[in-house]
mmCIF file of C-alpha atoms in Angstrom:
data_model
loop_
_atom_site.group_PDB
_atom_site.id
_atom_site.type_symbol
_atom_site.label_atom_id
_atom_site.label_comp_id
_atom_site.label_asym_id
_atom_site.label_seq_id
_atom_site.Cartn_x
_atom_site.Cartn_y
_atom_site.Cartn_z
ATOM 1 C CA MET A 17 -9.100 -27.555 -36.136
ATOM 2 C CA ARG A 18 -10.132 -30.603 -34.160
ATOM 3 C CA ASN A 19 -12.437 -30.367 -31.205
ATOM 4 C CA LEU A 20 -10.367 -31.348 -28.233
ATOM 5 C CA PRO A 21 -12.020 -32.553 -25.051
ATOM 6 C CA MET A 22 -12.188 -29.974 -22.294
ATOM 7 C CA PRO A 23 -9.703 -30.595 -19.476
ATOM 8 C CA ALA A 24 -11.345 -32.271 -16.485
ATOM 9 C CA SER A 25 -10.473 -29.314 -14.274
ATOM 10 C CA ARG A 26 -12.563 -26.978 -16.466
ATOM 11 C CA ALA A 27 -15.443 -29.336 -17.202
ATOM 12 C CA ARG A 28 -18.683 -28.573 -15.378
ATOM 13 C CA PRO A 29 -19.996 -31.514 -13.405
ATOM 14 C CA PRO A 30 -23.399 -32.683 -14.585
ATOM 15 C CA THR A 31 -26.168 -31.287 -12.450
ATOM 16 C CA MET A 32 -27.813 -34.129 -10.633
ATOM 17 C CA PRO A 33 -31.564 -33.812 -10.286
ATOM 18 C CA LEU A 34 -32.786 -32.864 -6.862
ATOM 19 C CA THR A 35 -34.587 -35.439 -4.772
ATOM 20 C CA PRO A 36 -36.741 -34.656 -1.733
ATOM 21 C CA GLY A 37 -33.909 -35.941 0.485
ATOM 22 C CA LYS A 38 -31.281 -33.725 -1.176
ATOM 23 C CA LEU A 39 -33.700 -30.815 -1.102
ATOM 24 C CA MET A 40 -34.218 -31.148 2.656
ATOM 25 C CA LYS A 41 -30.439 -31.219 3.232
ATOM 26 C CA ALA A 42 -29.832 -28.017 1.249
ATOM 27 C CA PRO A 43 -28.493 -25.018 3.164
ATOM 28 C CA GLN A 44 -30.977 -22.327 4.179
ATOM 29 C CA LYS A 45 -29.366 -19.851 1.755
ATOM 30 C CA ASP A 46 -30.529 -22.080 -1.141
ATOM 31 C CA TYR A 47 -34.220 -21.672 -0.212
ATOM 32 C CA MET A 48 -36.194 -21.195 -3.434
ATOM 33 C CA SER A 49 -33.108 -21.137 -5.627
ATOM 34 C CA ILE A 50 -33.562 -21.694 -9.361
ATOM 35 C CA ARG A 51 -32.771 -25.372 -8.833
ATOM 36 C CA GLN A 52 -35.344 -25.746 -6.048
ATOM 37 C CA LEU A 53 -37.976 -23.894 -8.060
ATOM 38 C CA ALA A 54 -37.282 -26.251 -10.992
ATOM 39 C CA PHE A 55 -37.744 -29.229 -8.647
ATOM 40 C CA PHE A 56 -41.149 -27.962 -7.527
ATOM 41 C CA GLU A 57 -42.222 -27.053 -11.053
ATOM 42 C CA SER A 58 -41.376 -30.588 -12.143
ATOM 43 C CA LEU A 59 -43.308 -31.998 -9.164
ATOM 44 C CA LEU A 60 -46.334 -29.842 -9.965
ATOM 45 C CA ASN A 61 -46.241 -30.695 -13.677
ATOM 46 C CA ALA A 62 -46.140 -34.420 -12.833
ATOM 47 C CA ALA A 63 -49.169 -34.006 -10.550
ATOM 48 C CA LYS A 64 -50.947 -32.070 -13.292
ATOM 49 C CA ARG A 65 -50.274 -34.814 -15.862
ATOM 50 C CA GLU A 66 -51.565 -37.411 -13.424
ATOM 51 C CA LEU A 67 -54.789 -35.467 -12.807
ATOM 52 C CA LEU A 68 -55.373 -34.933 -16.528
ATOM 53 C CA GLU A 69 -54.836 -38.652 -17.220
ATOM 54 C CA SER A 70 -57.271 -39.513 -14.425
ATOM 55 C CA ALA A 71 -59.895 -37.121 -15.786
ATOM 56 C CA HIS A 72 -59.501 -38.610 -19.262
ATOM 57 C CA ALA A 73 -59.848 -42.148 -17.885
ATOM 58 C CA MET A 74 -63.025 -41.148 -16.023
ATOM 59 C CA GLN A 75 -64.465 -39.615 -19.188
ATOM 60 C CA VAL A 76 -63.694 -42.740 -21.222
ATOM 61 C CA GLY A 77 -65.181 -44.920 -18.479
ATOM 62 C CA LEU A 78 -68.388 -42.896 -18.479
ATOM 63 C CA GLN A 79 -68.718 -43.186 -22.248
ATOM 64 C CA GLU A 80 -68.228 -46.957 -22.052
ATOM 65 C CA ASP A 81 -70.779 -47.252 -19.238
ATOM 66 C CA GLU A 82 -73.345 -45.296 -21.236
ATOM 67 C CA ALA A 83 -72.812 -47.477 -24.285
ATOM 68 C CA HIS A 84 -73.339 -50.682 -22.291
ATOM 69 C CA ALA A 85 -75.945 -49.460 -19.813
ATOM 70 C CA ASP A 86 -79.006 -51.609 -19.380
ATOM 71 C CA PRO A 87 -82.201 -49.545 -19.121
ATOM 72 C CA THR A 88 -82.889 -51.122 -15.726
ATOM 73 C CA ASP A 89 -79.516 -49.877 -14.452
ATOM 74 C CA CYS A 90 -80.266 -46.208 -15.145
ATOM 75 C CA ALA A 91 -80.336 -45.272 -11.445
ATOM 76 C CA SER A 92 -76.913 -46.761 -10.763
ATOM 77 C CA VAL A 93 -75.487 -45.130 -13.901
ATOM 78 C CA GLU A 94 -76.863 -41.748 -12.796
ATOM 79 C CA GLU A 95 -75.383 -42.233 -9.321
ATOM 80 C CA GLU A 96 -72.012 -43.082 -10.862
ATOM 81 C CA HIS A 97 -72.235 -39.971 -13.074
ATOM 82 C CA ALA A 98 -72.899 -37.823 -9.999
ATOM 83 C CA MET A 99 -69.885 -39.349 -8.206
ATOM 84 C CA VAL A 100 -67.627 -38.828 -11.236
ATOM 85 C CA ALA A 101 -68.860 -35.234 -11.581
ATOM 86 C CA LEU A 102 -67.896 -34.593 -7.952
ATOM 87 C CA MET A 103 -64.471 -36.174 -8.481
ATOM 88 C CA CYS A 104 -63.933 -34.148 -11.667
ATOM 89 C CA SER A 105 -64.875 -30.964 -9.848
ATOM 90 C CA ARG A 106 -62.303 -31.696 -7.150
ATOM 91 C CA GLU A 107 -59.655 -32.578 -9.725
ATOM 92 C CA PHE A 108 -60.275 -29.416 -11.743
ATOM 93 C CA ASN A 109 -60.030 -27.381 -8.525
ATOM 94 C CA GLN A 110 -56.689 -29.070 -7.838
ATOM 95 C CA LEU A 111 -55.569 -28.361 -11.434
ATOM 96 C CA ARG A 112 -56.373 -24.680 -10.888
ATOM 97 C CA LYS A 113 -54.273 -24.670 -7.700
ATOM 98 C CA ILE A 114 -51.397 -26.363 -9.556
ATOM 99 C CA ASP A 115 -51.528 -23.793 -12.363
ATOM 100 C CA GLU A 116 -51.524 -20.977 -9.785
ATOM 101 C CA ALA A 117 -48.502 -22.541 -8.032
ATOM 102 C CA ILE A 118 -46.625 -22.822 -11.350
ATOM 103 C CA ASP A 119 -47.465 -19.169 -12.016
ATOM 104 C CA ARG A 120 -46.008 -18.246 -8.591
ATOM 105 C CA ILE A 121 -42.845 -20.182 -9.508
ATOM 106 C CA HIS A 122 -42.491 -18.111 -12.683
ATOM 107 C CA LYS A 123 -43.042 -14.924 -10.685
ATOM 108 C CA ARG A 124 -40.508 -16.102 -8.043
ATOM 109 C CA SER A 125 -43.070 -15.760 -5.226
ATOM 110 C CA TYR A 126 -43.456 -19.520 -4.756
ATOM 111 C CA GLY A 127 -42.489 -20.895 -1.350
ATOM 112 C CA TRP A 128 -43.253 -17.708 0.575
ATOM 113 C CA CYS A 129 -46.311 -17.335 2.816
ATOM 114 C CA GLN A 130 -48.824 -15.049 1.147
ATOM 115 C CA GLU A 131 -49.853 -13.584 4.480
ATOM 116 C CA SER A 132 -46.688 -13.322 6.594
ATOM 117 C CA GLY A 133 -43.989 -13.354 3.907
ATOM 118 C CA GLU A 134 -42.135 -16.079 5.831
ATOM 119 C CA PRO A 135 -40.814 -19.234 4.123
ATOM 120 C CA ILE A 136 -43.486 -21.916 3.832
ATOM 121 C CA GLY A 137 -40.836 -24.578 4.355
ATOM 122 C CA LEU A 138 -39.488 -27.317 2.121
ATOM 123 C CA GLY A 139 -41.112 -30.158 4.051
ATOM 124 C CA ARG A 140 -44.532 -28.556 3.806
ATOM 125 C CA LEU A 141 -44.075 -27.823 0.095
ATOM 126 C CA ILE A 142 -42.984 -31.395 -0.610
ATOM 127 C CA ALA A 143 -46.097 -32.654 1.191
ATOM 128 C CA CYS A 144 -48.396 -30.019 -0.338
ATOM 129 C CA PRO A 145 -46.766 -28.266 -3.322
ATOM 130 C CA THR A 146 -49.751 -25.929 -3.758
ATOM 131 C CA ALA A 147 -49.529 -24.537 -0.190
ATOM 132 C CA LEU A 148 -50.034 -20.783 0.064
ATOM 133 C CA PHE A 149 -49.286 -20.280 3.747
ATOM 134 C CA CYS A 150 -46.625 -21.287 6.254
ATOM 135 C CA ILE A 151 -47.756 -23.796 8.857
ATOM 136 C CA GLU A 152 -48.224 -21.144 11.575
ATOM 137 C CA THR A 153 -50.428 -18.934 9.409
ATOM 138 C CA GLN A 154 -52.389 -21.934 8.143
ATOM 139 C CA ALA A 155 -53.025 -23.100 11.713
ATOM 140 C CA LEU A 156 -54.268 -19.622 12.696
ATOM 141 C CA ARG A 157 -56.538 -19.473 9.646
ATOM 142 C CA GLU A 158 -57.986 -22.913 10.383
ATOM 143 C CA HIS A 159 -58.513 -22.040 14.042
ATOM 144 C CA ALA A 160 -60.302 -18.804 13.123
ATOM 145 C CA ALA A 161 -62.545 -20.680 10.673
ATOM 146 C CA SER A 162 -63.322 -23.494 13.108
ATOM 147 C CA PRO A 163 -66.936 -23.446 14.298
ATOM 148 C CA HIS A 164 -65.900 -25.449 17.381
ATOM 149 C CA ARG A 165 -63.393 -23.000 18.815
ATOM 150 C CA PHE A 166 -63.887 -22.121 22.421
ATOM 151 C CA THR A 167 -64.395 -18.580 23.639
ATOM 152 C CA ARG A 168 -63.487 -17.412 27.121
ATOM 153 C CA ASN A 169 -66.016 -15.531 29.178
#
């Protein structure tokens, strides 16, 4: 028996990948749907790849600098090593946050404020895919932590 093409009326349309614009136009009922979670997982994985490539490039650069370092340039090489170590520390911290966000996606808790349980919001997640709190909760947390907040007497 020959394989006949499926009638157009029964064929499933190809799923177009989500873009930030399409994501923002989605109805509220679609918040953190499988498709939206896949969008954010893809976004996070791309950021992770970028950070890993950057870390590798820094490591290669350091090895090349050490191989060509003039003994009189030791101080500048050490300063550069300290700067790269700080950058690597920040990047590894960001990698940890990305891995935690991907874990929340798999557990289906991604996109929900860890303190209030409210939606974090698509715009905020597009801007900061590792966000843990909705904007209101984050603002309250930052205000409480601010050493410059004013107290009333």
